[in-house]
Coordinates of C-alpha atoms in Angstrom, one line a residue:
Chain A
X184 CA -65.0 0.9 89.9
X185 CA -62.3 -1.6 89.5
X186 CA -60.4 -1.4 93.0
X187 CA -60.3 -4.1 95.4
X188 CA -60.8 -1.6 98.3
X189 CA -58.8 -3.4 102.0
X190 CA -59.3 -1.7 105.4
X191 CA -57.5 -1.4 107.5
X192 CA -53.7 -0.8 106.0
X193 CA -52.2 -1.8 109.1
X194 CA -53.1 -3.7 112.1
X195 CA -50.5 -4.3 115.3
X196 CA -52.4 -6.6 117.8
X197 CA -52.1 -8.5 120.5
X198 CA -52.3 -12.7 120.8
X199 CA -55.3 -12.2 122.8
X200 CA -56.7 -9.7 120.6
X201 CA -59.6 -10.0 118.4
X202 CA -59.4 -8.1 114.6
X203 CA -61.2 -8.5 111.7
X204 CA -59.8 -7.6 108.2
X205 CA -62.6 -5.9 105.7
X206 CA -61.9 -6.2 102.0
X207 CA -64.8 -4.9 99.3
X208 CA -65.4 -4.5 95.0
X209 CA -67.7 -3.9 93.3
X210 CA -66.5 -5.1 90.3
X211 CA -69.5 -7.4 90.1
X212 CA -66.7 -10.8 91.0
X213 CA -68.4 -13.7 92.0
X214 CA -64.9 -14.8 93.2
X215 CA -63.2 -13.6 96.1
X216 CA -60.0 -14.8 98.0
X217 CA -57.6 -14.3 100.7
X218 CA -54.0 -14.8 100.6
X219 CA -50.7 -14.3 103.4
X220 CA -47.7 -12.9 102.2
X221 CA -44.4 -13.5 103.7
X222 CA -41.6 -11.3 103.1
X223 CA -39.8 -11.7 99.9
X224 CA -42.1 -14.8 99.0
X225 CA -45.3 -14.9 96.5
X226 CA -48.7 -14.4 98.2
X227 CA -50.1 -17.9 99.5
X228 CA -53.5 -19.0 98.8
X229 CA -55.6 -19.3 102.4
X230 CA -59.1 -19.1 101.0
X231 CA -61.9 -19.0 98.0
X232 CA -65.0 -17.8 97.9
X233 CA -67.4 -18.5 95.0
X234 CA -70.9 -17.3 95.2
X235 CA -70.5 -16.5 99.1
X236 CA -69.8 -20.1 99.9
X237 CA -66.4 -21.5 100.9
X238 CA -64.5 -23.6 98.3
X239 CA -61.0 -23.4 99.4
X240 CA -59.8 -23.5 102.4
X241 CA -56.2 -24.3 101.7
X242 CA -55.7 -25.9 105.7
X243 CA -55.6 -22.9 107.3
X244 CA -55.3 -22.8 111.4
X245 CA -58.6 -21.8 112.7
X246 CA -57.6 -18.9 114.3
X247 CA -58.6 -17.3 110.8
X248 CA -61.8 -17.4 110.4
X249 CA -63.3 -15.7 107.1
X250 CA -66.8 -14.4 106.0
X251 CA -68.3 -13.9 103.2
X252 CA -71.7 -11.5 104.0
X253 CA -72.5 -11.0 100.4
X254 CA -71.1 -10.8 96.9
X255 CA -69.1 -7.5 97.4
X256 CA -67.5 -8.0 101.0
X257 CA -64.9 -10.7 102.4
X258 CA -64.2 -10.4 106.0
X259 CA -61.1 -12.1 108.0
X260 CA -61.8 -12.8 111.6
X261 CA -58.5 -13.0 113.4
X262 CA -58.3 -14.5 117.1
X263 CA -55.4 -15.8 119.5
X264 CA -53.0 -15.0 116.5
X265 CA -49.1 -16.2 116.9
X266 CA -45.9 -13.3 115.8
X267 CA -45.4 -16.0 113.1
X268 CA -48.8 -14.5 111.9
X269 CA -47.5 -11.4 111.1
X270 CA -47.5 -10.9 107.1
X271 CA -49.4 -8.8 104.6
X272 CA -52.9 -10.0 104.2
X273 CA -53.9 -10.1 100.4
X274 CA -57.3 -10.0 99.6
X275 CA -58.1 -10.8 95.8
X276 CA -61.9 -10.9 93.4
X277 CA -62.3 -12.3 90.2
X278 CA -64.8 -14.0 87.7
X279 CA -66.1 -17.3 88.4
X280 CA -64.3 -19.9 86.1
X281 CA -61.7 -17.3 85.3
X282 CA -58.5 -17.1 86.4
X283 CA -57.4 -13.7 86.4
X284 CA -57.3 -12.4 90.6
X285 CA -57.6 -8.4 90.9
X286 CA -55.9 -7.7 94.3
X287 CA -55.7 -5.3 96.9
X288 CA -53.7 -3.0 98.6
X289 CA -53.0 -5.6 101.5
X290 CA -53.4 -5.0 105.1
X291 CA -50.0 -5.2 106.8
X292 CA -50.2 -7.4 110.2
X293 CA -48.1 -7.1 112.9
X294 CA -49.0 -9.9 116.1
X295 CA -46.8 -8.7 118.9
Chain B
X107 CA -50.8 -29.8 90.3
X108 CA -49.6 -26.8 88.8
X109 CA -46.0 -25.3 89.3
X110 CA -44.4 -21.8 88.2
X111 CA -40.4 -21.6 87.9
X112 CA -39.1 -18.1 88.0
X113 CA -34.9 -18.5 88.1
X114 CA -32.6 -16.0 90.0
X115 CA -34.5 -14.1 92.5
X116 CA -32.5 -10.8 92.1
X117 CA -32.1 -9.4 89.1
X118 CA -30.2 -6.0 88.1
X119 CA -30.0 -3.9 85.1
X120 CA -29.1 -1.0 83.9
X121 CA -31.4 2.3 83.4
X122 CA -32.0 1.7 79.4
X123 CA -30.8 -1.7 79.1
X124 CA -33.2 -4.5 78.1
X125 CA -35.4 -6.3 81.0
X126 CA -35.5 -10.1 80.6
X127 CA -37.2 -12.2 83.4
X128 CA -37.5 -15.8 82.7
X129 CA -41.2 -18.2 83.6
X130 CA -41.2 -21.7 83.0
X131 CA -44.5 -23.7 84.1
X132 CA -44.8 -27.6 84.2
X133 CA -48.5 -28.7 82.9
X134 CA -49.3 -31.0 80.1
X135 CA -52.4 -28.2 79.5
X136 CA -51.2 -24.5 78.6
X137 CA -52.4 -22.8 81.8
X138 CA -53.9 -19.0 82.1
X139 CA -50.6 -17.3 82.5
X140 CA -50.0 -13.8 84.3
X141 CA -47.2 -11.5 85.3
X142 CA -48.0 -9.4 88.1
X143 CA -45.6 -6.5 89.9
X144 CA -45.9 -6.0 93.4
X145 CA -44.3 -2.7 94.4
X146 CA -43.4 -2.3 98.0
X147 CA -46.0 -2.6 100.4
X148 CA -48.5 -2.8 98.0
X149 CA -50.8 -5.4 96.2
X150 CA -50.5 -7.4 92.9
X151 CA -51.2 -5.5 89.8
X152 CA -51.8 -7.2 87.0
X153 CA -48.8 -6.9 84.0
X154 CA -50.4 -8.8 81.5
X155 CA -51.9 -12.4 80.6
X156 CA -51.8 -15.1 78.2
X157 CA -55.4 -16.9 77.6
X158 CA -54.8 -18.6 74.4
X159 CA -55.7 -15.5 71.9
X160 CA -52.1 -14.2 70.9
X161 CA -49.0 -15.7 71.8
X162 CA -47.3 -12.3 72.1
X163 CA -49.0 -10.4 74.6
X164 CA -48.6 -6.6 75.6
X165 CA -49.0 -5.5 79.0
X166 CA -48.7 -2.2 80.9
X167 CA -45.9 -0.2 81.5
X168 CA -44.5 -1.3 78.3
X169 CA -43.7 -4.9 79.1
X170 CA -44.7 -7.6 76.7
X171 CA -44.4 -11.4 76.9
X172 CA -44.2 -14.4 75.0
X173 CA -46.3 -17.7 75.1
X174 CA -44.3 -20.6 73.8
X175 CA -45.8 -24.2 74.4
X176 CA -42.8 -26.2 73.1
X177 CA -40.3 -24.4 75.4
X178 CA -43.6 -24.4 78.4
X179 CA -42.1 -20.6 78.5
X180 CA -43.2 -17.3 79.3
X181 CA -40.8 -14.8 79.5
X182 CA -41.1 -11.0 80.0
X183 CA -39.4 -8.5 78.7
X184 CA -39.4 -5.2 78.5
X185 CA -36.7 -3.5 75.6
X186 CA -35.4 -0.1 78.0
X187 CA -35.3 -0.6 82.0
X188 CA -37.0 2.9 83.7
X189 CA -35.6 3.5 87.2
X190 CA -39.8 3.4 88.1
X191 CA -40.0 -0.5 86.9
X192 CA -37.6 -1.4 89.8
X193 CA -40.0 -3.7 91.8
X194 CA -41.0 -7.5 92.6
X195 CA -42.4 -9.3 89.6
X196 CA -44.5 -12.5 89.8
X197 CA -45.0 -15.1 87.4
X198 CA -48.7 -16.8 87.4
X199 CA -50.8 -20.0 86.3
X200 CA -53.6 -21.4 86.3
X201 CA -55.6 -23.9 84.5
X202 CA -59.1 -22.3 83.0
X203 CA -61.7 -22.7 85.8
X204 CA -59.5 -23.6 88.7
X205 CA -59.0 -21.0 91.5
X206 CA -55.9 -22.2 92.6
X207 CA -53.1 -19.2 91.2
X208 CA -49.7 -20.9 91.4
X209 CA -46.9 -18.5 91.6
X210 CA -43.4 -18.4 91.1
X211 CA -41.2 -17.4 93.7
X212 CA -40.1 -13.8 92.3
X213 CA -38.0 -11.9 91.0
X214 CA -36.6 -8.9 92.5
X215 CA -35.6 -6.3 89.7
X216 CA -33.0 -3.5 90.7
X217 CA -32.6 -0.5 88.6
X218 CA -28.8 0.8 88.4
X219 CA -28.7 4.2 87.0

């Protein structure tokens, strides 16, 4: 298996919604990350996990809140979210210590 | 801290015609380098990557790219432009061990038939 598997494809929700994104491999990464993607712009790094402990958290707002529950899964807890939130969520797994990111399909967000 | 520059964010060419997209990265260390296409509303898939082995590397889809450390280059190319390869193409880098992927800003390749 060498898919980085992202659920749902596409979330509309409100600002005083709660969502989570799910993102899963089981490719055996020790790695796993999340990124936003703006239109027409490369992906943004938000956050890395290495073995199911945050590394990175690249000064996101806390209305993002991610999970790591074990090695295969990576959740994004989403609350209060602003429009300006809207983007495709990008959720990535890769080898400790190595740099190549395997992504997923993306989960496209829409805060209305 | 790393940096990728990709020049010209839209590209065009014709159906046949060679595909050139141009990387430069600024590190004093050769970084990990990657191409990746993002076609649209989808993920990153991964072209190909330089890790220090071969300085010419072959990717997917018939795309190949260059390492050269004295011109801190890594262009792609591919030598005959299918209408399917019209997409956004990403250039990568990191240094070995660091999670941080810095990207270039894209290009946006048309196909003209």
């Amino acid at each position: 298996d060498t898919e980085v598997t992202q659920t749902p494809k596409h979330l509309v929700m409100g600002m005083t919604n709660k969502k989570s994104l799910k993102c899963e491999q089981h490719m055996g990464h020790r790695a796993m990350y999340w990124y936003k993607q703006k239109a027409k712009k490369p992906p943004e790094l938000m956050f890395v996990y290495s073995y199911e402990k945050l590394s990175i958290n690249e000064s996101v707002p806390s209305r993002f809140s991610p999970e790591c529950p074990n090695s295969s899964l990576l959740n994004l807890h989403l609350h209060a979210l602003q429009p300006e939130d809207s983007a495709l969520y990008l959720c990535a797994s890769g080898s400790t210590g190595d740099t190549e990111a395997f992504f997923g399909q993306g989960t496209r967000l829409t805060v209305v | 801290a790393q940096s990728v520059t990709q020049l010209g964010s839209h590209v065009s060419v014709s159906e046949g015609a060679l595909v050139l997209l141009r990387c430069n990265y600024s590190s004093s260390v050769p970084p990990y380098l990657f191409w990746y296409v993002q076609y649209p509303n989808q993920g990153l898939q991964l072209l190909l990557k330089y890790t220090s082995a071969a300085t010419l590397v072959k990717g997917i889809n018939g795309f190949e790219a260059e390492f050269k450390k004295s011109e801190t280059s890594f262009h792609l190319t591919k030598p005959s432009a299918h209408m399917s390869d019209a997409a956004e193409y990403f250039c990568a880098a990191a240094l070995y061990g660091n999670n941080r992927l810095a990207f270039g800003k894209g290009n946006q390749v048309v196909v003209i038939p």
